[in-house]
Short mmCIF file of C-alpha atoms and ligand atoms in Angstrom, two decimals:
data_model
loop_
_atom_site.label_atom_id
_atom_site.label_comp_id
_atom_site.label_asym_id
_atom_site.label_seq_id
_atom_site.Cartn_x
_atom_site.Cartn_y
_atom_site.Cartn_z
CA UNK U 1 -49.11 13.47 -78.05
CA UNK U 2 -48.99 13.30 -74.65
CA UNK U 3 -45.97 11.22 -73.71
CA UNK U 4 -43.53 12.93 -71.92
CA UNK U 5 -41.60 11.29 -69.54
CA UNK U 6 -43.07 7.82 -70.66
CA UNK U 7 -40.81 4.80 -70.29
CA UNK U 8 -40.99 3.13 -74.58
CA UNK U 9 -39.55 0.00 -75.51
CA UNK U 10 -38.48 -0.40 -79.02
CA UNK U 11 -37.29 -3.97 -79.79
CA UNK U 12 -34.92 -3.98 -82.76
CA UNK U 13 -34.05 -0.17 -83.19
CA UNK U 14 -31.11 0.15 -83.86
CA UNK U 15 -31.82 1.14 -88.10
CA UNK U 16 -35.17 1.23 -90.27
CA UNK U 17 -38.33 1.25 -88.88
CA UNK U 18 -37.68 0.60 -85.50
CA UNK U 19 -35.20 3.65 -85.18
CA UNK U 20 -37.76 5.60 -86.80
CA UNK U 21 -40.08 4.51 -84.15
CA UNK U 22 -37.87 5.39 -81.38
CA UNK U 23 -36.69 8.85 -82.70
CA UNK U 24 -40.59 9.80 -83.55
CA UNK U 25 -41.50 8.25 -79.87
CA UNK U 26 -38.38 10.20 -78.47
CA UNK U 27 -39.69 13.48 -80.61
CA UNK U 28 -42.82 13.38 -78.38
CA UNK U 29 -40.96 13.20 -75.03
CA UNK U 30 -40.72 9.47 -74.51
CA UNK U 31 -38.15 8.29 -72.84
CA UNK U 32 -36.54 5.11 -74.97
CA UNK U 33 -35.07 1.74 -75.00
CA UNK U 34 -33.29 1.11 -77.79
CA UNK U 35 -32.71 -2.89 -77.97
CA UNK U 36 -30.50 -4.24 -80.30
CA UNK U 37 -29.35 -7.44 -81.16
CA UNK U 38 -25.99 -7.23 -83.30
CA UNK U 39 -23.69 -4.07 -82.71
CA UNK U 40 -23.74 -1.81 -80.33
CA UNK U 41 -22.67 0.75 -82.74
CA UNK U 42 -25.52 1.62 -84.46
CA UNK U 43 -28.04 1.46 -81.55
CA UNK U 44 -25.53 4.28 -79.46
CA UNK U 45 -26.14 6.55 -82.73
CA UNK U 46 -29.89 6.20 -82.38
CA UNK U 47 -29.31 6.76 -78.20
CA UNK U 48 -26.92 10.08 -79.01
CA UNK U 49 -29.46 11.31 -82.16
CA UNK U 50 -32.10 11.45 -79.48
CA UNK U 51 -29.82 13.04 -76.77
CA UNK U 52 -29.07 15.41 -78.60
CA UNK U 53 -32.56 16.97 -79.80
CA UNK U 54 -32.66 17.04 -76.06
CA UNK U 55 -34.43 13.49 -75.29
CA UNK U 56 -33.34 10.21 -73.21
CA UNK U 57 -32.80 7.14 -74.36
CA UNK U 58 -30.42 4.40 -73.28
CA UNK U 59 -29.59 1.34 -75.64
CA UNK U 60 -29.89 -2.18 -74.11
CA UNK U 61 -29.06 -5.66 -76.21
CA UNK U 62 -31.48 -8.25 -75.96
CA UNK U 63 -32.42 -11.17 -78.34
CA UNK U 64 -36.36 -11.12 -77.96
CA UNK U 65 -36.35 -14.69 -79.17
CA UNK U 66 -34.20 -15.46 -75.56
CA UNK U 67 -37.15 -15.72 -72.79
CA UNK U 68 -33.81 -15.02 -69.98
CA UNK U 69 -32.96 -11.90 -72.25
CA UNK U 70 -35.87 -10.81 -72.83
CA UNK U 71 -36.30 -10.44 -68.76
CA UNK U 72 -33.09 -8.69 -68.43
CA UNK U 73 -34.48 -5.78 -71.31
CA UNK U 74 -37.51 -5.72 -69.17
CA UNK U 75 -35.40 -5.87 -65.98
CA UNK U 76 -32.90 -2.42 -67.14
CA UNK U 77 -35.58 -0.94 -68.81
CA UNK U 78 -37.75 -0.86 -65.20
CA UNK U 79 -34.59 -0.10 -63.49
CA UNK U 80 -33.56 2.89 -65.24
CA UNK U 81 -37.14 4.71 -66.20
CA UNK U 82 -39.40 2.98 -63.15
CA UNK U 83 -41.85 2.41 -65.59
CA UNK U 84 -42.78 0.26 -68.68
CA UNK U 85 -45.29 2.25 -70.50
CA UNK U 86 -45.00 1.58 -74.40
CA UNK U 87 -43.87 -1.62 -75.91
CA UNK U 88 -42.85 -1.30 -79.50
CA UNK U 89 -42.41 -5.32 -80.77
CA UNK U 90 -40.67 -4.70 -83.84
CA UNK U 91 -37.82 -6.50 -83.97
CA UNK U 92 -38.20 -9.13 -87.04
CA UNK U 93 -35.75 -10.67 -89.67
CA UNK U 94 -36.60 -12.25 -93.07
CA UNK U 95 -35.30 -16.37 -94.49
CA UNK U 96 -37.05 -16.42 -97.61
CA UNK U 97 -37.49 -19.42 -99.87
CA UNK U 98 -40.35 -21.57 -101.66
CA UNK U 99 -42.39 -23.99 -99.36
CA UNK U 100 -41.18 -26.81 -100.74
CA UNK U 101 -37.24 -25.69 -100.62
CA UNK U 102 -37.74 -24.18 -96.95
CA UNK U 103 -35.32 -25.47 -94.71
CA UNK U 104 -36.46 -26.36 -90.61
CA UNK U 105 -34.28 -24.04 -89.47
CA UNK U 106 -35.70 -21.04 -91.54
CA UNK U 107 -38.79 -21.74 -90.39
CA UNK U 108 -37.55 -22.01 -86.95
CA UNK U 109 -35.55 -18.54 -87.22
CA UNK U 110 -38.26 -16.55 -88.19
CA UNK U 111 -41.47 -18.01 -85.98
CA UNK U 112 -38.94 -17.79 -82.86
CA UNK U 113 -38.05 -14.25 -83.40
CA UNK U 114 -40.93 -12.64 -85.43
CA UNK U 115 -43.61 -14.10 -83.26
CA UNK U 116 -42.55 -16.10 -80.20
CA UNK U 117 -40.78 -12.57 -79.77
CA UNK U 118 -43.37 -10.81 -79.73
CA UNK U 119 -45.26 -13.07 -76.85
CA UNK U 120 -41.96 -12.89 -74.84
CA UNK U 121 -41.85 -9.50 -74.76
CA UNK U 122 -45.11 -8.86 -74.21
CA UNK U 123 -45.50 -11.58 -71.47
CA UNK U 124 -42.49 -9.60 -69.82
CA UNK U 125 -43.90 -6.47 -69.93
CA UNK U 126 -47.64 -7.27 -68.64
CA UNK U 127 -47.55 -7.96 -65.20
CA UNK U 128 -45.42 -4.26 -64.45
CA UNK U 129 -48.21 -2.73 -67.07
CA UNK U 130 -50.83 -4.74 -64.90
CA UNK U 131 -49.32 -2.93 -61.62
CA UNK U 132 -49.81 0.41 -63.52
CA UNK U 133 -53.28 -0.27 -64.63
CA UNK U 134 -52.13 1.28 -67.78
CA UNK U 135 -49.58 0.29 -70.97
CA UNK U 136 -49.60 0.60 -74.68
CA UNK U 137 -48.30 -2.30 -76.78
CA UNK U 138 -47.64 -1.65 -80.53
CA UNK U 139 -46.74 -4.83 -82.51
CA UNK U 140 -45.60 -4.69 -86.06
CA UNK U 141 -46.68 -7.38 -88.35
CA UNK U 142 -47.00 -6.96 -92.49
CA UNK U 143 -49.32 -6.33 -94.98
CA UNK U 144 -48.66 -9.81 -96.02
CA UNK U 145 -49.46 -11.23 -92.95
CA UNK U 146 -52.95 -10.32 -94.28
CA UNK U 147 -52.57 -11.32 -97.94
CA UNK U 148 -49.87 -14.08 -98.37
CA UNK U 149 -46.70 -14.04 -100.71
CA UNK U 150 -45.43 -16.62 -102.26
CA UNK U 151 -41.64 -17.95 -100.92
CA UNK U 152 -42.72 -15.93 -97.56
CA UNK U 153 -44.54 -18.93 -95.46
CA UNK U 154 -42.50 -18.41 -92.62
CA UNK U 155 -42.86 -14.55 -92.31
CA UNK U 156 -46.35 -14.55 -93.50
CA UNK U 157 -47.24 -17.16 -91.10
CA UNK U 158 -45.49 -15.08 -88.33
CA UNK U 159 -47.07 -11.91 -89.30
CA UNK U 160 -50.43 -13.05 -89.45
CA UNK U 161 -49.78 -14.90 -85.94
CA UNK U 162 -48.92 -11.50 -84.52
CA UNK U 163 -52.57 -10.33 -85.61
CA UNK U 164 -53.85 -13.07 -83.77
CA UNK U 165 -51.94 -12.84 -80.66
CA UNK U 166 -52.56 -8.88 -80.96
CA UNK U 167 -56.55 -9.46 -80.85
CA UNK U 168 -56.11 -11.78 -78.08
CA UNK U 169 -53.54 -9.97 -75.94
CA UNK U 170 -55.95 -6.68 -76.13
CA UNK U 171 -58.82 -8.83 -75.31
CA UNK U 172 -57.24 -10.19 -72.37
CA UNK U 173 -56.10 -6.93 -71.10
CA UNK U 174 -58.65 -4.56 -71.52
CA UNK U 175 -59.80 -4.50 -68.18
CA UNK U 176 -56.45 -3.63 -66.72
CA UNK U 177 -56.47 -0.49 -69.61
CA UNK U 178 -53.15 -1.90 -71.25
CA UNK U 179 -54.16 -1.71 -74.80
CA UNK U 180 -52.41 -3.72 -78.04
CA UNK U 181 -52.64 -2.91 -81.72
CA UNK U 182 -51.13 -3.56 -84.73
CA UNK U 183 -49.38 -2.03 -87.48
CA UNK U 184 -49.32 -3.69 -90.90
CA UNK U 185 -46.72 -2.17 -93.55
CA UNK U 186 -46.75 -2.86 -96.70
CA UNK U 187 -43.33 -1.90 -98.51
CA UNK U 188 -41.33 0.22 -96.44
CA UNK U 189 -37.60 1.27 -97.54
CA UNK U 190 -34.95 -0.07 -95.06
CA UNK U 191 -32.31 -2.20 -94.88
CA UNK U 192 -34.45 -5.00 -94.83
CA UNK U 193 -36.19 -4.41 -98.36
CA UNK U 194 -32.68 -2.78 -99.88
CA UNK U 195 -31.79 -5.94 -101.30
CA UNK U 196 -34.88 -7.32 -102.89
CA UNK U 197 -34.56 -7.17 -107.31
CA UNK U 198 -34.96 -4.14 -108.79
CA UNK U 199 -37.43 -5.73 -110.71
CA UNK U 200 -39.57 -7.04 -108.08
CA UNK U 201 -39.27 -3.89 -106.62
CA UNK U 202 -41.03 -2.22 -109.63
CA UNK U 203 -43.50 -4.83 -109.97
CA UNK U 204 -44.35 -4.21 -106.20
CA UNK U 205 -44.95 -0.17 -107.01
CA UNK U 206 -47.57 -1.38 -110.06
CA UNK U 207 -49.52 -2.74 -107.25
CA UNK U 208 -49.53 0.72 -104.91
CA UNK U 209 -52.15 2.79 -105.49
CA UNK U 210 -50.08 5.75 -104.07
CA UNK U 211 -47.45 4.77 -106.81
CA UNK U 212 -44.78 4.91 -104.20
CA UNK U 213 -42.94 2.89 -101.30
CA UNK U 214 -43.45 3.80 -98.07
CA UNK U 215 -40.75 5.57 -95.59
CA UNK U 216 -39.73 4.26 -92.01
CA UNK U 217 -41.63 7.90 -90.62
CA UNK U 218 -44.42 6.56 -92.01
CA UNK U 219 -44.83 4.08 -89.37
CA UNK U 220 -43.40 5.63 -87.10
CA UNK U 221 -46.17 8.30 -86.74
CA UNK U 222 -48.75 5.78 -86.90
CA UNK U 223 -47.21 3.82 -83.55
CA UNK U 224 -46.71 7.18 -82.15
CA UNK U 225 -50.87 7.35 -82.44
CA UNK U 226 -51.42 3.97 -81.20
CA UNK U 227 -49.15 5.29 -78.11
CA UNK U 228 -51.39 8.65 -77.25
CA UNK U 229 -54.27 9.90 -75.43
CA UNK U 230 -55.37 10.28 -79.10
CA UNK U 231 -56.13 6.45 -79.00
CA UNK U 232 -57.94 5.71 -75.91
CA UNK U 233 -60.75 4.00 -77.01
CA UNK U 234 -58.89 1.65 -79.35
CA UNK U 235 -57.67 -1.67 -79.01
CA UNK U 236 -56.99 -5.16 -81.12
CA UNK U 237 -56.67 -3.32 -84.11
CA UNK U 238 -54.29 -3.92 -87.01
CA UNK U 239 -53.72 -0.86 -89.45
CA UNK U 240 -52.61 -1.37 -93.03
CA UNK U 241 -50.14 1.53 -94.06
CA UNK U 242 -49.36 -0.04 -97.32
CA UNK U 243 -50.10 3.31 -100.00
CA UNK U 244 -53.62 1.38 -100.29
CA UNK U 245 -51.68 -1.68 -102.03
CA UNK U 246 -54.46 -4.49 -99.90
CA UNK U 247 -57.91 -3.32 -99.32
CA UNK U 248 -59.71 -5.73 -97.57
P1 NAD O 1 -34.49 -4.19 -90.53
O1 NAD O 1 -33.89 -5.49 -90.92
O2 NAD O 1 -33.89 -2.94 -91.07
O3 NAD O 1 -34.58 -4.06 -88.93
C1 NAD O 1 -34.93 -5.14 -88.12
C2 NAD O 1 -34.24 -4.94 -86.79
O4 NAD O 1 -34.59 -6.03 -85.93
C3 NAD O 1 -32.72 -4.93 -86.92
O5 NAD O 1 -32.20 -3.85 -86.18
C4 NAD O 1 -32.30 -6.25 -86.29
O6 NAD O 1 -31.02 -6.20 -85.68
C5 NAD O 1 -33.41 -6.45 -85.26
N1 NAD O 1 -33.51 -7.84 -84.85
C6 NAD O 1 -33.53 -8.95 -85.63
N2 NAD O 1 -33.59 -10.05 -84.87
C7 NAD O 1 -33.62 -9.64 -83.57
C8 NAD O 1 -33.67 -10.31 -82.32
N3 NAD O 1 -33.71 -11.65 -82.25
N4 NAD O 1 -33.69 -9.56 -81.19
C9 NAD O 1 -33.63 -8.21 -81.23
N5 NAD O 1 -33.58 -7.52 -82.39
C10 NAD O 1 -33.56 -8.23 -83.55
O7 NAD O 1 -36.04 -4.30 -90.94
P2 NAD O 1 -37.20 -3.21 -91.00
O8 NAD O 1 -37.60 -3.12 -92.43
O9 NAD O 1 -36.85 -1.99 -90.27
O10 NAD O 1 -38.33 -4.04 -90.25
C11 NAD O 1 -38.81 -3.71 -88.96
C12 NAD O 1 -40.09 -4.48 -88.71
O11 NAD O 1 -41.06 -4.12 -89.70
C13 NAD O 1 -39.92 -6.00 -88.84
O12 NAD O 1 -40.74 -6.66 -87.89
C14 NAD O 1 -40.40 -6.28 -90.24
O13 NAD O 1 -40.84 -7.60 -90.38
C15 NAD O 1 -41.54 -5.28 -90.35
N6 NAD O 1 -41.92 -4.96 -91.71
C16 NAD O 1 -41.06 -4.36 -92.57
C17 NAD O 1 -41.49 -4.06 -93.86
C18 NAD O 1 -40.59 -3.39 -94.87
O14 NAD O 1 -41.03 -3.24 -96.04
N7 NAD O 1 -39.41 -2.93 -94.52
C19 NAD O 1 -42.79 -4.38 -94.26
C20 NAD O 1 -43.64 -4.98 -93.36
C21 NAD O 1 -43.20 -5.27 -92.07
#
């Protein structure tokens, strides 16, 4: 794939999809930054998985919805590798509830971490990409950032912000060859999705045409594209991997 020795961020990879990210980018000779927000504990088993199929990674806490954080993940991550050549924005938390029961400060939560996050980091990130006339940023949003779901207006409206600020960002730097997709899953098992009713669950599966739930790898692979020479000549892109659940 064409990434070894590449400096990748991976904001919130310390479990599900954004360790799978970083083990997959690690896989392919990247060299990662595992952020974290909670526990260190988790993030130094992602950071001594990857040392020990031979890769480097260090693990570095940072709240991406902190702008001062943010520039000290940017800041170690520069520091440590010289480079910033992937950035993974995956970091993202759920506060569900109905529109009309939605409290301020779920709204808040999730816009200021699922989206403002994602322009922090990236903002961080672009002028060192700039220097380097070359970067990769990968941004996941959701399949129902696409499509809506109900008692989700917060998340959706995150999600689907993310596709906007991921057309913009790539059309804003093109010319310096850093180029920005997206990644919309649709539903992936983690920690995240663990505790959702069974029954919703199987209500969810009637509506994959795959007849299954995606896996963390799943994605994984897919950024790993976005973050190759096998993706030159694409940028502001958002790819569904949903098991063909929205086809729009
Ligand atoms: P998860 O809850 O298992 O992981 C999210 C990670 O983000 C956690 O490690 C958490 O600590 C971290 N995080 C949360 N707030 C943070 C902050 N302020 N700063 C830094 N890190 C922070 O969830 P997941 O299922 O692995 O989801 C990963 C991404 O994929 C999220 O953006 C999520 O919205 C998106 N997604 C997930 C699914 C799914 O079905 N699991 C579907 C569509 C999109």
């Amino acid at each position: 794939m064409g990434l070894m020795g590449k400096c990748a961020i991976v904001t919130g990879a310390s479990r599900g999809i954004g360790r799978a990210i970083a083990l997959e980018l690690a896989s392919q000779g990247a060299r990662v930054v595992v952020n974290y927000s909670g526990s260190v504990e988790k993030a130094k088993q992602v950071v001594e998985e990857i040392q020990a199929n031979g890769g480097e990674a260090i693990a570095v806490q940072a709240d991406v919805a902190n702008g001062e954080s943010v520039q000290q993940l940017m800041q170690t991550a520069l520091e440590t590798y010289g480079s910033i050549d992937i950035l993974v924005n995956n970091a993202g938390i759920t506060r569900d509830n109905l529109l009309m029961r939605m409290k301020d400060d779920e709204w808040d939560d999730v816009i200021n971490t699922n989206l403002k996050g994602v322009f922090l980091c990236t903002k961080a990130v672009t002028r060192q990409m700039m220097k380097q006339r070359a970067g990769r940023i990968i941004n996941i949003s959701s399949i129902v950032g696409v499509a809506g779901n109900p008692g989700q207006a917060n998340y959706v409206a995150a999600k689907a912000g993310v596709i906007g600020l991921t057309k913009t960002t790539a059309q804003e730097l093109a010319s310096r060859n850093i180029l920005v997709n997206a990644i919309a899953p649709g539903f992936i098992t983690t920690e995240m999705t663990d505790g959702l009713p069974e029954d919703l669950k199987q209500a969810m599966l009637k509506q994959i045409p795959l007849a299954k739930l995606g896996q963390p790898e799943d994605i994984a692979k897919a950024v790993t594209f976005f973050a190759s020479d096998s993706a030159n000549y694409i940028t502001g892109q958002t790819l569904q991997i949903d098991g063909g659940m929205v086809m729009a």
